[in-house]
mmCIF file of C-alpha atoms and ligand atoms in Angstrom:
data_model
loop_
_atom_site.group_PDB
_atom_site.id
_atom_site.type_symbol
_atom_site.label_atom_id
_atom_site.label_comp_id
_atom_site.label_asym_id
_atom_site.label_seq_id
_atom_site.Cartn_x
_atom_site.Cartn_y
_atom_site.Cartn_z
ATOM 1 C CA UNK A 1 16.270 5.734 21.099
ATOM 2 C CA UNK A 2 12.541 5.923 20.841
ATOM 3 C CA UNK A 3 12.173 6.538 17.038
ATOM 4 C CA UNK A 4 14.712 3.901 16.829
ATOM 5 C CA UNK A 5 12.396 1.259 18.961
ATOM 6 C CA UNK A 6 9.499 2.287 17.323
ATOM 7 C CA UNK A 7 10.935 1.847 13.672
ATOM 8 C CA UNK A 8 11.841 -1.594 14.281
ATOM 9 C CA UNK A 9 9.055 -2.517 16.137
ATOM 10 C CA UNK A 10 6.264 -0.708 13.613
ATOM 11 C CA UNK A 11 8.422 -1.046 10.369
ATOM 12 C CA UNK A 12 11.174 -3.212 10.192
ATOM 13 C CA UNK A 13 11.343 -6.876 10.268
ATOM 14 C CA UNK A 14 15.056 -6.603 12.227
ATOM 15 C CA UNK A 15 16.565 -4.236 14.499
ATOM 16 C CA UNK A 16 18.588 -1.364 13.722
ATOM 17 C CA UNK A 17 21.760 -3.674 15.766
ATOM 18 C CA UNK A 18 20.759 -6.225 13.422
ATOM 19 C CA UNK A 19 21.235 -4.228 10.452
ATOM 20 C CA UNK A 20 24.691 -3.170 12.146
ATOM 21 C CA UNK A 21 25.703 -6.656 12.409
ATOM 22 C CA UNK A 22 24.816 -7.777 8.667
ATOM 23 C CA UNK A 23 26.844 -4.595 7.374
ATOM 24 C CA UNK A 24 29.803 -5.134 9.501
ATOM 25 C CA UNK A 25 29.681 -8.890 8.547
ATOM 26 C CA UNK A 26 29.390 -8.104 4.938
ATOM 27 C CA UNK A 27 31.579 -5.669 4.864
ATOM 28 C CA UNK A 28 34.201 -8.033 6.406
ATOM 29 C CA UNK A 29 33.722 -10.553 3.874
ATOM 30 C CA UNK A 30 34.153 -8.166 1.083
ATOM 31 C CA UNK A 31 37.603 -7.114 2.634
ATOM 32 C CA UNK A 32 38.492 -10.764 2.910
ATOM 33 C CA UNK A 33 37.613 -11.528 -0.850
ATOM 34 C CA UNK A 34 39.824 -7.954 -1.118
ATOM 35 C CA UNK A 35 42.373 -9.496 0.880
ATOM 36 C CA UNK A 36 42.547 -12.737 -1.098
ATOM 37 C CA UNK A 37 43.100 -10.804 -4.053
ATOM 38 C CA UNK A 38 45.770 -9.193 -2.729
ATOM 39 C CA UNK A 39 47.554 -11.838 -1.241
ATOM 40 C CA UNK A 40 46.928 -15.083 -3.320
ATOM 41 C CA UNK A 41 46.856 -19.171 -2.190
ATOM 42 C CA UNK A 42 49.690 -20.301 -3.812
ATOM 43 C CA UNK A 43 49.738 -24.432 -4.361
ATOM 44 C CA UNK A 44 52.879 -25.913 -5.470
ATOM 45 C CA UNK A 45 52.784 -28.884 -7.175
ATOM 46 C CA UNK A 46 54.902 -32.021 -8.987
ATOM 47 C CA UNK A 47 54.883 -32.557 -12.924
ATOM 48 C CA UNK A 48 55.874 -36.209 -12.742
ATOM 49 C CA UNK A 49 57.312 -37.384 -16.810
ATOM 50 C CA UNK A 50 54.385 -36.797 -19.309
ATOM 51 C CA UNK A 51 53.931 -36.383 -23.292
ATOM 52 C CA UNK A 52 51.668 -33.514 -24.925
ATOM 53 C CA UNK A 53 50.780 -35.223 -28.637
ATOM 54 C CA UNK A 54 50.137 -33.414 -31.630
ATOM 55 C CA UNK A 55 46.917 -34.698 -34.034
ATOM 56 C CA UNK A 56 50.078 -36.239 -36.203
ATOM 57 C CA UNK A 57 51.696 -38.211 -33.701
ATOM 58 C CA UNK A 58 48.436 -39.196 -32.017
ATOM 59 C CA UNK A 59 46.943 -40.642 -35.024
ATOM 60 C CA UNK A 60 50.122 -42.463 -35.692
ATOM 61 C CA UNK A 61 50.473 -43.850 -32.057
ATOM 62 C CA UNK A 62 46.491 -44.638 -31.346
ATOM 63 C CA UNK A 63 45.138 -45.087 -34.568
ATOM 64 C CA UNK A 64 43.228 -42.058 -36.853
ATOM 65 C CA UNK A 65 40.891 -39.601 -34.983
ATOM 66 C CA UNK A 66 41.713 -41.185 -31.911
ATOM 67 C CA UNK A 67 40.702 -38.474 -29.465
ATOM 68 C CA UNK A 68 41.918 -38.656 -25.900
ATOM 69 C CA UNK A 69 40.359 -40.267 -23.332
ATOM 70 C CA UNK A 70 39.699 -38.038 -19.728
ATOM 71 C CA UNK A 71 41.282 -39.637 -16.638
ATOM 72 C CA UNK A 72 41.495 -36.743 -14.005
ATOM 73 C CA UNK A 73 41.643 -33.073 -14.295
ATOM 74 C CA UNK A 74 44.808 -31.257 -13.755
ATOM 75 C CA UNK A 75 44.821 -27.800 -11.836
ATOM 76 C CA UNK A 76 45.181 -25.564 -14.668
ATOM 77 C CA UNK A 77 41.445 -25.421 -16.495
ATOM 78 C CA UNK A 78 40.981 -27.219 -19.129
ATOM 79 C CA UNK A 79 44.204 -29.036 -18.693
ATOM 80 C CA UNK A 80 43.913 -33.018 -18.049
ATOM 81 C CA UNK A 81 45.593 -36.181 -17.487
ATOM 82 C CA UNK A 82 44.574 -38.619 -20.604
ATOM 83 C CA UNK A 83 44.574 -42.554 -19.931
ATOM 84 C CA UNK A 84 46.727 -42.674 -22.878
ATOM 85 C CA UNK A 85 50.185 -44.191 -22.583
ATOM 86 C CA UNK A 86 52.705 -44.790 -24.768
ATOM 87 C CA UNK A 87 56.473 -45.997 -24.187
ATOM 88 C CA UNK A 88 59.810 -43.240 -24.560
ATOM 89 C CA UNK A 89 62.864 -45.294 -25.885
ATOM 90 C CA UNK A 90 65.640 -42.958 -25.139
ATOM 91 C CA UNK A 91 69.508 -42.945 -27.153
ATOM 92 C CA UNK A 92 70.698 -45.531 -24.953
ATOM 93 C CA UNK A 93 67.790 -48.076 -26.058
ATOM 94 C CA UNK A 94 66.325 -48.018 -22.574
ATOM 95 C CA UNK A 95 62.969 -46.962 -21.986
ATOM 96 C CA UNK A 96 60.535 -46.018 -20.082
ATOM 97 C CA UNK A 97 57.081 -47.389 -20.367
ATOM 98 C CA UNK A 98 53.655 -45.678 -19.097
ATOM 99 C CA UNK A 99 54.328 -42.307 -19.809
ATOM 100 C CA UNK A 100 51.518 -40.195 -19.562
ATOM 101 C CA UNK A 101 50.200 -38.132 -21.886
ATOM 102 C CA UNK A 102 48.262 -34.667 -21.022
ATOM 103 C CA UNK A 103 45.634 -33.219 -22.723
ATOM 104 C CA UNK A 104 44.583 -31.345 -24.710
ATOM 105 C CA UNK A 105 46.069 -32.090 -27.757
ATOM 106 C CA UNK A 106 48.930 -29.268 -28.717
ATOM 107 C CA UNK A 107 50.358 -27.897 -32.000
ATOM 108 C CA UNK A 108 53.176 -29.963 -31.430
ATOM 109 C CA UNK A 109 54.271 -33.179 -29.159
ATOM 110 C CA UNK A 110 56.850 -32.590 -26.218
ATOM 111 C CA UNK A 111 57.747 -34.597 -23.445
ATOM 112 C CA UNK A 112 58.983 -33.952 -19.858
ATOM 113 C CA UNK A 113 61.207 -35.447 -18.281
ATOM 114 C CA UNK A 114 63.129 -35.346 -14.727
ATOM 115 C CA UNK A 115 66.632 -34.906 -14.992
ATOM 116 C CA UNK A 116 66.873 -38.318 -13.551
ATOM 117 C CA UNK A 117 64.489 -40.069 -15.867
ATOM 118 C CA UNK A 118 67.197 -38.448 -19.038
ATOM 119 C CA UNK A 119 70.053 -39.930 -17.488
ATOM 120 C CA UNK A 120 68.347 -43.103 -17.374
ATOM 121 C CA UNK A 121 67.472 -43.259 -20.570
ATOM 122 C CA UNK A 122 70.970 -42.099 -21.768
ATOM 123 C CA UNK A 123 70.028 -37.830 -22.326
ATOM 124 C CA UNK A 124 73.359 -36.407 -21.195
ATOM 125 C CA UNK A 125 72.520 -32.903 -21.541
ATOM 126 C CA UNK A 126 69.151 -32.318 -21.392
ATOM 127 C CA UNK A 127 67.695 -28.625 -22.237
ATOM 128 C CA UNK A 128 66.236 -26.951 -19.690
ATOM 129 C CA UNK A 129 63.394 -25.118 -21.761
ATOM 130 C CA UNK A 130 59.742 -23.623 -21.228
ATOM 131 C CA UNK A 131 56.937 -25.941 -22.564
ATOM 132 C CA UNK A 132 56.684 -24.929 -25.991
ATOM 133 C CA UNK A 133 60.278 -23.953 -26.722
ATOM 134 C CA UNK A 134 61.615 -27.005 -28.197
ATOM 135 C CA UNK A 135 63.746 -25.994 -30.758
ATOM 136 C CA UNK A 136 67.271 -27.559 -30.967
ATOM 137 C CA UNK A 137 65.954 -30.280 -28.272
ATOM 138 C CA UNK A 138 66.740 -33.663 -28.478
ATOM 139 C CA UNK A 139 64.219 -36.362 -29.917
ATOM 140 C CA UNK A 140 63.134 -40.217 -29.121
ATOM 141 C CA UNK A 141 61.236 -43.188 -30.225
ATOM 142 C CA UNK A 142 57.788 -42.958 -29.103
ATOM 143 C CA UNK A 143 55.750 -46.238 -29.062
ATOM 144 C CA UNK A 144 52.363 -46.720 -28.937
ATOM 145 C CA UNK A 145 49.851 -49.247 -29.894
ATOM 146 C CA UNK A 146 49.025 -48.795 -33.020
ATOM 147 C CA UNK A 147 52.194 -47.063 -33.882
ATOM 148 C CA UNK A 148 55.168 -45.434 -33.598
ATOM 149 C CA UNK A 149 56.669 -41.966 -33.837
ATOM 150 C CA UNK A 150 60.419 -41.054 -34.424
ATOM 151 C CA UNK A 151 60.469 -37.428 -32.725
ATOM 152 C CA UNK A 152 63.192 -35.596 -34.300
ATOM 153 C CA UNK A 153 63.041 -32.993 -30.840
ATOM 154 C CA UNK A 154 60.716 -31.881 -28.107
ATOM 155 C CA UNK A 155 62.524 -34.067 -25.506
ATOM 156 C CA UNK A 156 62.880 -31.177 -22.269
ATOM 157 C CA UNK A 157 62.845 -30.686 -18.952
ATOM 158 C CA UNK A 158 60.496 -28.536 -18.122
ATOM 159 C CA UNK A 159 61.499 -25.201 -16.805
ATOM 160 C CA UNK A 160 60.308 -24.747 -12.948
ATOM 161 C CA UNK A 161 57.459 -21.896 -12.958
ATOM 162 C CA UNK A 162 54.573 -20.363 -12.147
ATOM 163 C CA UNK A 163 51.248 -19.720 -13.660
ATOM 164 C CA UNK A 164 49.525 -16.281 -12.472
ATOM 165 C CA UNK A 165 46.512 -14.294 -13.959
ATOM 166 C CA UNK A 166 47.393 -10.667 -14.790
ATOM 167 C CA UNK A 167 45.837 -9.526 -11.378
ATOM 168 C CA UNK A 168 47.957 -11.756 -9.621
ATOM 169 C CA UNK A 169 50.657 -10.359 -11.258
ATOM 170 C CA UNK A 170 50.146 -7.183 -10.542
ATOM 171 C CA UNK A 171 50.426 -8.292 -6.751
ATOM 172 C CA UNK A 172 53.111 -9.596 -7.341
ATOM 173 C CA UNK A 173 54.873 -7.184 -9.444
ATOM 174 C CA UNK A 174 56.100 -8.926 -12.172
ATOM 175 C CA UNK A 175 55.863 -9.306 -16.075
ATOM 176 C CA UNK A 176 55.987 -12.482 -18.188
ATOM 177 C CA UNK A 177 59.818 -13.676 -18.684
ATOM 178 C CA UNK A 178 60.182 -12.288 -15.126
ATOM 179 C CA UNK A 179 61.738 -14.788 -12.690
ATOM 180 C CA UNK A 180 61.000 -15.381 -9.065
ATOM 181 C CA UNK A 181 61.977 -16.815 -6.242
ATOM 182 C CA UNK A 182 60.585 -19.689 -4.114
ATOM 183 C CA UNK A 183 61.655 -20.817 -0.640
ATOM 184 C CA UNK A 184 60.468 -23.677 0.565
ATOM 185 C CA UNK A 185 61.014 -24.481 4.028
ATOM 186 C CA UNK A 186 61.726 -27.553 6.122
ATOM 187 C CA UNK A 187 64.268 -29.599 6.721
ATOM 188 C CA UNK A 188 65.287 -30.399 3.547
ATOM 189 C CA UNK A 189 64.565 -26.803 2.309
ATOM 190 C CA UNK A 190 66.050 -24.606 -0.338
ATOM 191 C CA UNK A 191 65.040 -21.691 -2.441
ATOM 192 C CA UNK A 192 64.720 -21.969 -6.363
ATOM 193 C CA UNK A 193 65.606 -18.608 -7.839
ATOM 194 C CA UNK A 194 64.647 -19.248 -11.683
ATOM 195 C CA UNK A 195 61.125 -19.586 -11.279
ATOM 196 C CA UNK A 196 59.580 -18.603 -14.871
ATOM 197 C CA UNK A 197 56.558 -16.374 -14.613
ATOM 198 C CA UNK A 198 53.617 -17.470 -17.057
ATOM 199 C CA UNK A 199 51.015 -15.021 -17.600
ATOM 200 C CA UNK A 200 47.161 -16.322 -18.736
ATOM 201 C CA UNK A 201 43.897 -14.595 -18.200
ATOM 202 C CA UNK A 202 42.158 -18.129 -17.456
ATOM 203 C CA UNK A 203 45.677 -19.068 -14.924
ATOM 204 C CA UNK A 204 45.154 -20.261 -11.715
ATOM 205 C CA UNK A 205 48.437 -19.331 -9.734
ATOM 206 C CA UNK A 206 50.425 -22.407 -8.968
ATOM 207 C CA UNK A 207 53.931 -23.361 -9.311
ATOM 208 C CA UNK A 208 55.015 -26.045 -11.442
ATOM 209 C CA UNK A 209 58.500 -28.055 -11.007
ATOM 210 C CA UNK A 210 59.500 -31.638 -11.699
ATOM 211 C CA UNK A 211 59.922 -35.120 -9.529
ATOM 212 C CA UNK A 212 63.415 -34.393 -9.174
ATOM 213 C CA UNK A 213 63.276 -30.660 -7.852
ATOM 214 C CA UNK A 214 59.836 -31.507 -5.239
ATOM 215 C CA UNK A 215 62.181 -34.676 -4.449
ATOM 216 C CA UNK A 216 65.075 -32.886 -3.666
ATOM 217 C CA UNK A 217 63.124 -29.761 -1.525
ATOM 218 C CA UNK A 218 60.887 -32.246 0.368
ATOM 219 C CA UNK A 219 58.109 -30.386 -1.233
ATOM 220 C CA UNK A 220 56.253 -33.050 0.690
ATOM 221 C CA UNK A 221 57.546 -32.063 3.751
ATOM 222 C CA UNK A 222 56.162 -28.849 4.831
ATOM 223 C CA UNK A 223 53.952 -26.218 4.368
ATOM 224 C CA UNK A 224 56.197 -22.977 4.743
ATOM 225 C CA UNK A 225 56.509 -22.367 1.132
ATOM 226 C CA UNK A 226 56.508 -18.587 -0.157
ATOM 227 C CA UNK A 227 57.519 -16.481 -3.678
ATOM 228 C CA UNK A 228 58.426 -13.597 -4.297
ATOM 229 C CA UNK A 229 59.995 -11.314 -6.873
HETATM 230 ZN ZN1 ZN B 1 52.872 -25.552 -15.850
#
């Protein structure tokens, strides 16, 4: 007790209880960040209809070396919503004007859709594919204003899924290709049991699914939300 007193009051700035407290509180935080880790936020969230653009098609529909123009960031790094529009005439000769397109630019141009924007637009049987796989997919006349493209596929709708970094799948357990489950609570509630995992170092764990899907789950309803494998 005495050598104790006497080293805070001759040496150290704080007390030896003050030193206690910093450790413990320190300590706690690192277990928290541990605990974070270990049991990640997960954020669901609503792709409404969008278009990713090749160079090609974006030169054709805005002009040459048109470059995209930033509008908003999207949760993903990196990934953002353009102020680009173009129109998505569809095999019934309806369209659909405003349709957004995302940057950045990709290797080749896809677009989105809700099951209920394809039937509108006369797509009876739309694929249900991951972003990327577009092979055997239907096309559509794109319009824009300087141009327009005749995609001969790349009309989807996107798989539901979930972007994870390999830590967070470790948590969870699961490999890319896996799928998952996710309940989502509340009165209109129902679990989706094809959730695709995506695997990227730079990921930010989120799930993605369409209008139609957060629509019919109330997504916007309720916080009780949880996946697993
Ligand atoms: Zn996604």
């Amino acid at each position: 007790m005495a050598g104790s007193s006497a080293a805070s009051n001759s040496f150290a700035p704080i007390g030896r209880s003050e030193v206690e407290r910093i450790v413990r509180q320190v300590a706690l935080e690192y277990l928290a960040k541990g605990n974070n880790i270990a049991a990640p936020v997960l954020t669901v969230q609503a792709s409404s209809r969008h278009m990713h653009v090749c160079r090609e098609d974006l030169d054709t529909l805005f002009g040459p070396g048109t470059e995209l123009t930033f509008d908003r960031p999207l949760f993903q790094e990196g990934n953002f919503a353009a102020k680009e529009t173009v129109t998505i005439v569809g095999p019934r000769s309806r369209l659909i004007s405003n349709l957004r397109i995302l940057g950045p630019m990709r290797k080749q141009s896809q677009v989105e859709l809700a099951f209920t924007d394809a039937i509108m637009l006369g797509f009876n049987d739309l694929p249900v594919r991951l972003s990327g796989d577009i092979a055997g997919t239907p096309g559509a006349v794109i319009i824009g204003p300087k141009g327009v493209v005749e995609l001969k596929q790349g009309v989807i709708r996107a798989a539901i899924h979930v972007h994870m970094n390999p830590a967070e799948a470790a948590h969870f357990g699961v490999s890319k290709g896996d799928r998952m489950n996710l309940r989502i609570g509340g009165d209109a509630g129902l679990t989706f049991n094809n959730v695709h995992v995506r695997i990227d170092d730079k990921a930010r764990l989120n799930v993605h699914m369409d209008t139609d899907e957060a629509n019919a789950c109330g997504l916007h309803l309720t916080k009780d939300i949880e996946l697993y494998k």
